[in-house]
XYZ file of C-alpha atoms in Angstrom:
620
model
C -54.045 7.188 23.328
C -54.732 7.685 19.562
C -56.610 10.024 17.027
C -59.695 10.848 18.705
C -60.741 14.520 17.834
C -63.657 16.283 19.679
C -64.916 19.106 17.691
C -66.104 20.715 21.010
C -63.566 23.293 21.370
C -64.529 26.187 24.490
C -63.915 30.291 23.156
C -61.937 30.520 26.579
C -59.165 28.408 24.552
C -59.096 29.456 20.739
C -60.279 32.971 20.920
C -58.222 35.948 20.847
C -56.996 37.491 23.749
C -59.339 35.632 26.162
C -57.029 33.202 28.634
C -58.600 34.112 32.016
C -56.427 36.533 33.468
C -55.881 35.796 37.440
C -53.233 38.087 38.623
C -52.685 42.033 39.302
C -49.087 41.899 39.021
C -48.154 45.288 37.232
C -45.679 43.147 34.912
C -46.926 42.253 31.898
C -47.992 38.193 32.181
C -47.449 35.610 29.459
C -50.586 33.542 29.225
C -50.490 30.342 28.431
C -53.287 28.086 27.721
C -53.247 23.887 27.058
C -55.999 22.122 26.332
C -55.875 18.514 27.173
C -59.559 17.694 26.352
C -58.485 17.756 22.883
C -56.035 15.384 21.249
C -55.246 15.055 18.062
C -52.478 12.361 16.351
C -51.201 12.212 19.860
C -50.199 16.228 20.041
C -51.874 19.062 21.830
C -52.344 22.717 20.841
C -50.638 25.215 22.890
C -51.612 28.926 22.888
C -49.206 31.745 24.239
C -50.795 35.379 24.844
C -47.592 37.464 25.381
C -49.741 40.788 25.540
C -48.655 44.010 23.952
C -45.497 43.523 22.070
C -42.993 46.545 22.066
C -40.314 45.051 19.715
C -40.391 45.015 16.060
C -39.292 41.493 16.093
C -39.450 38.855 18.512
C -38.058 35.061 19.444
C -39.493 32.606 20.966
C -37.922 29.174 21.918
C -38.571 26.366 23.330
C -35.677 24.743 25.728
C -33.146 22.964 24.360
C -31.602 21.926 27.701
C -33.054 21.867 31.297
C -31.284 22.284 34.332
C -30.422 18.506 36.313
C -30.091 16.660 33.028
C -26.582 18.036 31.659
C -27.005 16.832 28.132
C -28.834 18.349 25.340
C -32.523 17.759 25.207
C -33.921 19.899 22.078
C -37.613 19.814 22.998
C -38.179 22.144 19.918
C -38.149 18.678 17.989
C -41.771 17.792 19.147
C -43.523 21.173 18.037
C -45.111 21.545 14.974
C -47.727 24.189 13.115
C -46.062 27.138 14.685
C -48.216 29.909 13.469
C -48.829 33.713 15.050
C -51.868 35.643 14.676
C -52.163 39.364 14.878
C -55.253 41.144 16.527
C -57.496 40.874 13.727
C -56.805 37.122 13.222
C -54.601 37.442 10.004
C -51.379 34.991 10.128
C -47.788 36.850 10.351
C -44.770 35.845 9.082
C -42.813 33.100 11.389
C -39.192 32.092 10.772
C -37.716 29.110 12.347
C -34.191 29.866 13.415
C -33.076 26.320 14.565
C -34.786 23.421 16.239
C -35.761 25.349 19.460
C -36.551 29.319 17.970
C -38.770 30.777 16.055
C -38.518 34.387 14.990
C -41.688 37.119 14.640
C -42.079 39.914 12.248
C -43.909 42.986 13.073
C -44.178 41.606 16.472
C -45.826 44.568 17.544
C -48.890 43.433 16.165
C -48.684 40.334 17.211
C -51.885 38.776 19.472
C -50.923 35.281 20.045
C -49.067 32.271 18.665
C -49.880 28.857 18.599
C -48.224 25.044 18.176
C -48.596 21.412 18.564
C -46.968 19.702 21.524
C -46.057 15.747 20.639
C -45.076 13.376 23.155
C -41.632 11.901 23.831
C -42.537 8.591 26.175
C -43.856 6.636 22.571
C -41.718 9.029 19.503
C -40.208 7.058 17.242
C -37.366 10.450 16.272
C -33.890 10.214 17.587
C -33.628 12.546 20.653
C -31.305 12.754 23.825
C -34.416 13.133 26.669
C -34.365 11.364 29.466
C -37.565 9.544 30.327
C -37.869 11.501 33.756
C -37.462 14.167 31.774
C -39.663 13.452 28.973
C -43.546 14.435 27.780
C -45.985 12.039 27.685
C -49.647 12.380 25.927
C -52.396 9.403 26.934
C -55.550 10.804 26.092
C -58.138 10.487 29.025
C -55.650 8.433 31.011
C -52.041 10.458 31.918
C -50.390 13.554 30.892
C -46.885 13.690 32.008
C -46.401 17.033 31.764
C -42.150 18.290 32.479
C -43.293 21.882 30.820
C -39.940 22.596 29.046
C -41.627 20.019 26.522
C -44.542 22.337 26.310
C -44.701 25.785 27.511
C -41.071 28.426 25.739
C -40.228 31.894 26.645
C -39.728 34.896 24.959
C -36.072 36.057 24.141
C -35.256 38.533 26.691
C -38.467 38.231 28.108
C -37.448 34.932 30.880
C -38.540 37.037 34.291
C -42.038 37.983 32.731
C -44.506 36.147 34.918
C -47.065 33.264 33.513
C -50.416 32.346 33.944
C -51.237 28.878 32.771
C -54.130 27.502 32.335
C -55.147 23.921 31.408
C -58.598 21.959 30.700
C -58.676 18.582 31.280
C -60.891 15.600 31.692
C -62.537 15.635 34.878
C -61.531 12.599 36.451
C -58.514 13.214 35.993
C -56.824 15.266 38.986
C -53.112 17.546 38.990
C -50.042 17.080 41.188
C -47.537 19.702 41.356
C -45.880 22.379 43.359
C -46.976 25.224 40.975
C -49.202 27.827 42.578
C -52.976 26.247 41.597
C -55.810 29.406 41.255
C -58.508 26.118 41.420
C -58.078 25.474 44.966
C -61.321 24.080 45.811
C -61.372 21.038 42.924
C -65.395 21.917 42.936
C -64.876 22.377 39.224
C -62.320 19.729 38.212
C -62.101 20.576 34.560
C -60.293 23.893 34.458
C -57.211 24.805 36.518
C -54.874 28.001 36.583
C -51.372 28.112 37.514
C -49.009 30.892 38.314
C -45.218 31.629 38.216
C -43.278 34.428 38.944
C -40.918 33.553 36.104
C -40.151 31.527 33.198
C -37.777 29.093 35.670
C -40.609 28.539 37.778
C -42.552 27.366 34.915
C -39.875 24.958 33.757
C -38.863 23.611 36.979
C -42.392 22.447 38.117
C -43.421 19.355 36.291
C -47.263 18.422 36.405
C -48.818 15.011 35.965
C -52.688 14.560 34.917
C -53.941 10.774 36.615
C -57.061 9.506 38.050
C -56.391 9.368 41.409
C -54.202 7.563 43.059
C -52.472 9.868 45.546
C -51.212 9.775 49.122
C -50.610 13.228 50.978
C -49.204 13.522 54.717
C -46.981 15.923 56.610
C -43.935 14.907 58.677
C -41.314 17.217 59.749
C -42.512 20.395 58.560
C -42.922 19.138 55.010
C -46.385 18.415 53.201
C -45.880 15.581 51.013
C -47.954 14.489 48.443
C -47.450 11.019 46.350
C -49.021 10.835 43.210
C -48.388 7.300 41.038
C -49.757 6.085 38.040
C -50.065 2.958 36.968
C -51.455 1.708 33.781
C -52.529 -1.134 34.745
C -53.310 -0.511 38.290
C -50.746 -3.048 40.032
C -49.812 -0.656 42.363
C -51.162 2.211 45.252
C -49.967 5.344 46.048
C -50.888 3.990 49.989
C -48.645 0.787 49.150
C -45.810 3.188 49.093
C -46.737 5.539 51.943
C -44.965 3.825 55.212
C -41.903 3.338 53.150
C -42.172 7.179 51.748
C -43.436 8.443 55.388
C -40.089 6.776 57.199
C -37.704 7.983 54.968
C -39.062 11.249 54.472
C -39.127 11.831 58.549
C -35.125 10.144 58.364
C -34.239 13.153 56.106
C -36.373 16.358 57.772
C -34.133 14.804 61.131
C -31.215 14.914 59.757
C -31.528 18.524 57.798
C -32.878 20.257 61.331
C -32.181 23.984 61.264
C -32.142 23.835 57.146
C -34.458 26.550 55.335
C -35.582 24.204 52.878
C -39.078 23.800 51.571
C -42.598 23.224 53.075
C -43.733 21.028 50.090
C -42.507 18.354 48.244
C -44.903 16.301 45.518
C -43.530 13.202 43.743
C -44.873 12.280 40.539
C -44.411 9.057 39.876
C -45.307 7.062 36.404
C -44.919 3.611 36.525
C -44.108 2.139 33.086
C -45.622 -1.022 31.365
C -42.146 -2.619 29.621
C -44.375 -4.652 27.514
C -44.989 -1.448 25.638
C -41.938 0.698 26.143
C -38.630 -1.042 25.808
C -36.934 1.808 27.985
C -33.246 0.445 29.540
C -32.849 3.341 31.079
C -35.099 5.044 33.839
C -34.762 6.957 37.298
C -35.858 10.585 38.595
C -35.175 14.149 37.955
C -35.408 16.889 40.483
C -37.191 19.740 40.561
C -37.612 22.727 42.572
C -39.641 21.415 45.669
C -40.926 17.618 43.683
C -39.471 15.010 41.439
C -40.866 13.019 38.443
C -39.805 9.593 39.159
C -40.302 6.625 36.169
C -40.100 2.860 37.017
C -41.239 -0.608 35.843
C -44.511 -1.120 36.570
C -43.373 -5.028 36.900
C -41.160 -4.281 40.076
C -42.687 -5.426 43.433
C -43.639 -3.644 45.766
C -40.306 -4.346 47.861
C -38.165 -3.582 44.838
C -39.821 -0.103 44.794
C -39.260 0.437 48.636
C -35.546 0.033 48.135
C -34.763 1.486 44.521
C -37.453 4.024 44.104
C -37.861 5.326 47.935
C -35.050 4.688 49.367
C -32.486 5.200 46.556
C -34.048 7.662 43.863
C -36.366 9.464 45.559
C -34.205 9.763 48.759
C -31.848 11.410 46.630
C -33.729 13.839 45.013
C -35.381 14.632 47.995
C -31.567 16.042 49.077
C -31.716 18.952 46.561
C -33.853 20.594 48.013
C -30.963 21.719 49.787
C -28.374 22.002 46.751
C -29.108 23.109 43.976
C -32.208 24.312 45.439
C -31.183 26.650 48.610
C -27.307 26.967 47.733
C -26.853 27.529 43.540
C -24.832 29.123 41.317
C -25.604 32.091 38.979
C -25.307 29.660 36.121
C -28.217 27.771 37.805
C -30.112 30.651 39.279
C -30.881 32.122 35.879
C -30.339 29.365 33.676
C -30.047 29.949 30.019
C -32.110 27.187 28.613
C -30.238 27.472 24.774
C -27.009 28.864 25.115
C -26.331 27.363 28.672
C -23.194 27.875 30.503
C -22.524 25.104 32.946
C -21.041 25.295 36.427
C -18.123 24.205 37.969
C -19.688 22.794 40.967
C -21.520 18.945 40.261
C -19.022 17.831 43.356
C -21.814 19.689 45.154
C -24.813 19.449 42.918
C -24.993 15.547 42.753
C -22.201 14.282 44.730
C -23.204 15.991 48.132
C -26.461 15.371 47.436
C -25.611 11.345 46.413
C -23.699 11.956 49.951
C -26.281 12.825 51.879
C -28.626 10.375 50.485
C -26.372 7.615 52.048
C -25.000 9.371 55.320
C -28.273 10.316 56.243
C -28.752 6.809 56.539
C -26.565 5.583 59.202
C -27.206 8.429 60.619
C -30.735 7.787 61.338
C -29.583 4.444 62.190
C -31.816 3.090 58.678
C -28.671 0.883 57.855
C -25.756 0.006 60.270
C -22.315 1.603 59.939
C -20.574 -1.637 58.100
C -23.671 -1.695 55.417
C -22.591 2.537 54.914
C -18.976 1.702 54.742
C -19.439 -0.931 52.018
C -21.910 1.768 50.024
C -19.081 3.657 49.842
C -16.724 0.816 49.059
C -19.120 0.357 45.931
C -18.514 3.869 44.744
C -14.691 3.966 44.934
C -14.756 0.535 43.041
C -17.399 2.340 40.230
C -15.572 5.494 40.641
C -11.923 3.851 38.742
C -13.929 3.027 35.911
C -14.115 7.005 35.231
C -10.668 8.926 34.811
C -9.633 9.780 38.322
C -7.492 11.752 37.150
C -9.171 14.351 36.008
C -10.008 17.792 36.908
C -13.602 17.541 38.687
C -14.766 21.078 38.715
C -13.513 21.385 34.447
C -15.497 18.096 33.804
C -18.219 20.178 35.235
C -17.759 22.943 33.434
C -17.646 20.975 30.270
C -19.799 18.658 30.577
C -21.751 19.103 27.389
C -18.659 18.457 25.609
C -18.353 14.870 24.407
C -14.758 13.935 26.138
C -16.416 15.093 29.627
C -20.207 13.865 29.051
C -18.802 10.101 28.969
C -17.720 10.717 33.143
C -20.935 12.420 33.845
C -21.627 9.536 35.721
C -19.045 9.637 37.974
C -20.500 12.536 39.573
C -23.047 10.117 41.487
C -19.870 7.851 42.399
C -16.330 10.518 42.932
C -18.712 13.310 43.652
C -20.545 11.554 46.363
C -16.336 9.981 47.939
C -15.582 14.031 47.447
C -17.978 14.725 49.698
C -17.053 11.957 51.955
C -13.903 13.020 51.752
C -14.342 16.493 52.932
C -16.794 15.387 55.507
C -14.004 13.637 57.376
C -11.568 16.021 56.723
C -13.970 19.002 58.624
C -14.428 16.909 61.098
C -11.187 16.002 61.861
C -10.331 19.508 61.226
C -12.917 20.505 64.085
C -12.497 18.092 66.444
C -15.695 16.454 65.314
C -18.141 19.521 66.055
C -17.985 21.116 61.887
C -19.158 18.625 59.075
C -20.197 18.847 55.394
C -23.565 19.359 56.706
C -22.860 22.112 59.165
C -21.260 23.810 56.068
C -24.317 23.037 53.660
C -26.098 24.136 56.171
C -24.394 27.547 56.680
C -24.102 27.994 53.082
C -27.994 27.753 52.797
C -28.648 30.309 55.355
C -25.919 32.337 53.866
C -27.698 32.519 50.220
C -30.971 30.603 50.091
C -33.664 29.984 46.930
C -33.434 33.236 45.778
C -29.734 34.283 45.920
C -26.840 32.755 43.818
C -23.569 32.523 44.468
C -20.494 33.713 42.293
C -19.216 30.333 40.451
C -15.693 31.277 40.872
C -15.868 32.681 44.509
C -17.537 29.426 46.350
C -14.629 27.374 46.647
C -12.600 30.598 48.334
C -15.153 30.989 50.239
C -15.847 27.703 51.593
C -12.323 27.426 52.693
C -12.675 31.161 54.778
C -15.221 29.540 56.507
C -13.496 26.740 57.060
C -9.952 25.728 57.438
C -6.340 25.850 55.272
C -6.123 22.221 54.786
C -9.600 23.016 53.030
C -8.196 24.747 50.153
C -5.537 21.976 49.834
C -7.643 19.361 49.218
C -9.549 21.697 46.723
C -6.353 22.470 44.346
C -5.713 18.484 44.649
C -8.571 16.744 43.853
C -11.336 18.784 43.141
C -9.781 21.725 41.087
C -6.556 19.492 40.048
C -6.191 15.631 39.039
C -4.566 14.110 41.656
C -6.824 11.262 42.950
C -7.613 10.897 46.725
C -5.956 8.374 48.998
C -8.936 6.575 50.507
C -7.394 4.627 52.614
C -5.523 7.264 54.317
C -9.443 8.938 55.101
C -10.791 5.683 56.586
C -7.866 5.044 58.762
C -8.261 8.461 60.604
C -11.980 6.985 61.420
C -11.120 3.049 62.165
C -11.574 1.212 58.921
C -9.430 -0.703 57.838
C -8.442 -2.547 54.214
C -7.934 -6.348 54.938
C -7.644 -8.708 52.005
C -10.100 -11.307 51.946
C -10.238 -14.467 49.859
C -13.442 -15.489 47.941
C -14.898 -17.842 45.381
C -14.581 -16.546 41.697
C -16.323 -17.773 38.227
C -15.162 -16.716 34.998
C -16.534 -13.693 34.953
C -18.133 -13.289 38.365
C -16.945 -13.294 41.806
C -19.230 -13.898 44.772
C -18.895 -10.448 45.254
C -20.570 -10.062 41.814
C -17.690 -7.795 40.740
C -16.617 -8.869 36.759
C -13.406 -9.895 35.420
C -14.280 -8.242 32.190
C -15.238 -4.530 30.911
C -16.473 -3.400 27.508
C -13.858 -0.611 25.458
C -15.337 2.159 23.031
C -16.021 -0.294 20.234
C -17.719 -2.320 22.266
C -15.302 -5.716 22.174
C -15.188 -7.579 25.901
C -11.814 -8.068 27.517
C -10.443 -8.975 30.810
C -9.423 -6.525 33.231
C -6.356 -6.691 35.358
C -8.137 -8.569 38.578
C -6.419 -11.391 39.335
C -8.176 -14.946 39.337
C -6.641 -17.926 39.487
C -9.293 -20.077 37.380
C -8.424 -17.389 34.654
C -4.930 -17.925 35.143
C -5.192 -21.473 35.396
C -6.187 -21.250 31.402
C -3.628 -18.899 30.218
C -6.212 -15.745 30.210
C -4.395 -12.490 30.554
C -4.896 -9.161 31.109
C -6.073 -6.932 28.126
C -7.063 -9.925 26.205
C -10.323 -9.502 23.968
C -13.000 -12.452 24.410
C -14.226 -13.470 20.732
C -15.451 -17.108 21.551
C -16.879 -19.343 24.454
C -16.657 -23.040 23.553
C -17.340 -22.115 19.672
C -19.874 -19.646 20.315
C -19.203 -16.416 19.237
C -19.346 -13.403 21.971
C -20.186 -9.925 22.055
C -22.219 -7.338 24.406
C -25.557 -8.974 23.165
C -25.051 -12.465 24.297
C -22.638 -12.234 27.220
C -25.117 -11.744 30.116
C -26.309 -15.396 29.341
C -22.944 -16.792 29.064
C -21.782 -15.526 32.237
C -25.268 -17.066 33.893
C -24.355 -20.241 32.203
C -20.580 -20.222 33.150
C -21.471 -20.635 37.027
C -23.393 -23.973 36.446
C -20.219 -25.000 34.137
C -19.225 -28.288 36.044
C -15.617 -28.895 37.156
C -13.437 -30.776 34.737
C -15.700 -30.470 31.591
C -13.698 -29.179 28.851
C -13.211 -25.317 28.318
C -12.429 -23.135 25.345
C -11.829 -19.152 25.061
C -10.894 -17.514 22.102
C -8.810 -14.512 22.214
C -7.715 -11.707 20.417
C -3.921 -10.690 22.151
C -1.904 -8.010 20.276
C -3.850 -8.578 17.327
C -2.940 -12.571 17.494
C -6.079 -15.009 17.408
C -4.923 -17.668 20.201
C -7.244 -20.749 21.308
C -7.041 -21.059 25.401
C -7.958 -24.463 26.535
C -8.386 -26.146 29.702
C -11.063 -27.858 32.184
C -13.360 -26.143 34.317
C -11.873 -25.158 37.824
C -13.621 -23.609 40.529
C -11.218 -20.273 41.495
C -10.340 -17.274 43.739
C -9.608 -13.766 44.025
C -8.515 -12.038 46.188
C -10.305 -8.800 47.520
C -9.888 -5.861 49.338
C -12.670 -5.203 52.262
C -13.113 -1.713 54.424
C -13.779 -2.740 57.603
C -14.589 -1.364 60.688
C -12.111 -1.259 63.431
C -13.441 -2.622 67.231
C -11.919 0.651 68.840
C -12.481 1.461 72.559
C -14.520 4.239 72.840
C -11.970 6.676 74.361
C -9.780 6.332 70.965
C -9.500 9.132 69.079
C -10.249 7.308 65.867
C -13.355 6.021 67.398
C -14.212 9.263 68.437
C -13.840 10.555 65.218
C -15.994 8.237 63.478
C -18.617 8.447 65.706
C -19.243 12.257 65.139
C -18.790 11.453 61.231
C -21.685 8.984 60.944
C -23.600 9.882 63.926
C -23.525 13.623 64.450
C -25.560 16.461 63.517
């Protein structure tokens, strides 16, 4: 991946003026040209050909945010040697404005500009990218290429269409959903993309791997898999039965949408021996996802996480954002963004619909859906419940709402469940959250926004009253939602349930401890009666295990360890209690908790509760 520089550098790439121009388009293109042949010190040089330049001075930036990440990225960081060049070669005068802008002078005689692209996946600089979301730069082997790392727009200049053209190594082959000119692949070395905007350019990543690809069509959708794998432990075909019977679960249950007739996943599969990443997933794009896993899971573990938990949920936005938006989305601003109110529908429909779809296709039985969604109201109290959903969303670049992003994928999925059952209740089981994504697609679609302020209104117009109450409560307002009173309108029921309980563990594998802001352990307010037993209370801060010191480092092993502890050996916490250091001893006990299980009712199947549930979980 390192420092190998090939002097043989093609005119097409370097010389003035001379990217290969591929469109008619009577708006002026931006052409961009990338040449991955050459690497040098891990970067590659990009070259932008805005054409004729009206303004006296000119900006252009790189993103410092993308849309589906909701935290600052600043992909300005990784470009270097920014230089422009007027017509007769000469260098003009370039002023960096901040990390992502760069300002022109006498931009009308400006020909071209060039810069270095580095790589995120192996940087050693502090930066907030997400490794989905990230660049990387393997000479001859991958180039993981999410564009907003390499390819900026001109201020004011965001709707110009782009050509793009890369060279790259022969045997290695693209996957994307851009628009590819080199159709044919007779000429591997050379291909041309175009977009109709900057957005489109952004929002359609592109990954460079030998191949290693599986491509099929099921319901409508042409679906190419594209993995790589650096040391070749895994097949694109391994993965295509698992892909192929999810993907036909979802195109069943979205019937009648107006989605997308392509979807490419680009998958890199990480070696942890050489990045240390504790942190990975997938980030959706317009019609494909980049997806990043350990190369060291089997190939069951990436059946179940990566198909049939990330990708299966960014498969689902192809529906929202991508056919029902908001301005705010629609026409991004990719350094000054303003954020919209509406994750609830963003991520939590679409974390929604990546588990209903699956009792609904009868993938999973109704118990194994009810205690998903047991899992997220338990995660979903370790956020603030209490706070305004649609704000958080509004302001979630702002530190005090960033830290609940991730309660989006937990309350914003229940919100959705929520108003699922309310609709359908409302309608006598006929009208569901999908009926009204549905409509909402048809009513606005790709290519036209909705007004972030209006949606909610008019959701509830085409719906019902009660609609707009639950809004101001718990979406708009803080009042948290009564669960319980949901589930018993569709048979399940909370019954209290008595199991085995460790230290720190139940059987359940739910903790008895949590971690506060400066990172000290303490004991939550579950009740246990081997806790009890020793005098452990709520709130109290662990410091010591049998005279070993704890903290966030070396409590995963102690809690393995304190499940082999055997019964009547001699036990010792330390605590910190109102700022008192108190020793806590006792033997080892085996002991309960109690918990609370959703369960589903045995109903006959003329009751109206059964009846309701059944056109929840089962309808279309």
């Amino acid at each position: 991946m390192r420092k190998i520089f090939i002097t043989m550098i093609t005119i097409a790439f370097l010389g003035s003026c001379t990217t290969l121009k591929v469109n008619s388009n009577k708006k002026k293109l931006i052409e961009v040209a990338i040449n991955l042949n050459t690497v040098v010190d891990d970067k590659v040089q990009v070259e932008v050909n805005p054409k004729k330049i009206k303004e006296n001075t000119i900006v252009y930036q790189i993103p410092a945010i993308v849309p589906g990440t909701y935290a600052i990225s600043d992909y300005g960081k990784f470009i270097s040697d920014f230089k422009a060049f007027d017509y007769k070669g000469v260098e003009m005068t370039v002023t960096k404005l901040d990390t992502n802008s760069w300002q022109i002078e006498n931009a009308k005689k400006m020909d071209k500009i060039t810069y270095w692209v580095d790589d995120t996946f192996d940087s050693e600089k502090e930066h907030g990218i997400y490794v989905m979301s990230g660049t990387n730069i393997e000479e001859g082997k991958n180039f993981f290429l999410n564009l907003p790392g390499f390819v900026g727009y001109f201020k004011g200049k965001k709707e110009s269409p782009y050509t793009l053209s890369i060279m790259h190594p022969s045997d290695l082959y693209e996957t994307s959903s851009l628009i590819n000119k080199n159709t044919t692949k007779e000429d591997n070395t050379l291909d041309i993309f175009y977009a109709n905007r900057y957005d489109e350019i952004s929002d359609n990543p592109i990954m460079y791997a030998p191949l290693n690809t599986v491509n099929f069509t099921v319901g409508g959708v042409a679906v190419s898999l594209a993995v790589y794998s650096p040391n070749s432990k895994h097949a694109a075909s391994d993965m295509e039965e698992a892909l192929k019977k999810m993907v036909l679960a979802q195109t069943n249950f979205l019937e009648g949408f107006k989605t997308t007739n392509e979807y490419n996943i680009l998958v890199y599969l990480f070696d942890p021996e050489i990045y240390k990443w504790n942190s990975f997933g997938a980030l959706e794009h317009l019609s494909s996802t980049t997806v990043v896993f350990p190369e060291t899971y089997s190939k069951e573990e990436l059946a179940k996480g990566m198909i049939n938990g990330t990708i299966s949920h960014e498969f689902f936005h192809i529906v929202t954002p991508l056919s029902v938006h908001s301005e705010e989305i629609h026409s991004f601003d990719f350094n000054e963004p303003n954020m919209s109110k509406h994750l609830w529908m963003y991520e939590g429909v679409t974390e929604y619909f990546a588990n209903l779809f699956q009792v609904n296709q009868d993938l999973i039985t109704e118990q194994q859906f009810i205690d998903e969604m047991k899992g997220k109201i338990a995660s979903s109290l370790q956020y603030n419940d209490t706070m305004s959903f649609t704000k958080m969303s509004k302001n979630i670049l702002e530190d005090a709402y960033a830290k609940n992003y991730g309660n989006v994928y937990q309350k914003g999925a229940l919100i959705g469940m929520s108003l699922d059952i309310l609709l359908r209740e409302e309608s006598k089981g006929v009208y569901g959250i999908r009926n009204l994504m549905k409509d909402l697609s048809n009513r606005y679609g790709q290519y036209k926004p909705f007004k972030d302020d209006e949606i909610l209104d008019e959701i509830v117009s085409m719906t019902y009253p009660s609609v707009a109450v639950f809004f101001d409560n718990h979406l708009t307002g803080n009042v948290p939602i009564n669960y319980s009173e949901l589930f018993d309108k569709v048979g399940v029921a909370n019954k209290s349930k008595t199991i085995d309980a460790s230290y720190f563990l139940d059987s359940s594998n739910q903790l008895f401890i949590s971690a506060n802001s400066k990172e000290e352990i303490f004991f939550v307010g579950r009740k246990n009666t081997a806790l009890t037993n020793l005098g452990v209370k709520t709130g109290d801060i662990l410091i010591a295990v049998n005279g070993e010191k704890i903290d966030l480092k070396n409590i995963r092993p102690t809690i393995g360890q304190s499940m082999q502890w055997e019964e009547d050996s001699p036990l010792v916490f330390e605590v910190m209690r109102n700022g008192e250091t108190l020793k806590l001893e006792g033997k080892v006990m085996k002991g309960t908790t109690e918990v609370e299980e959703l369960v589903i009712e045995e109903l006959l199947e003329s009751d109206p509760k059964k009846i309701l549930r059944t056109a929840w979980l089962k309808a279309l």
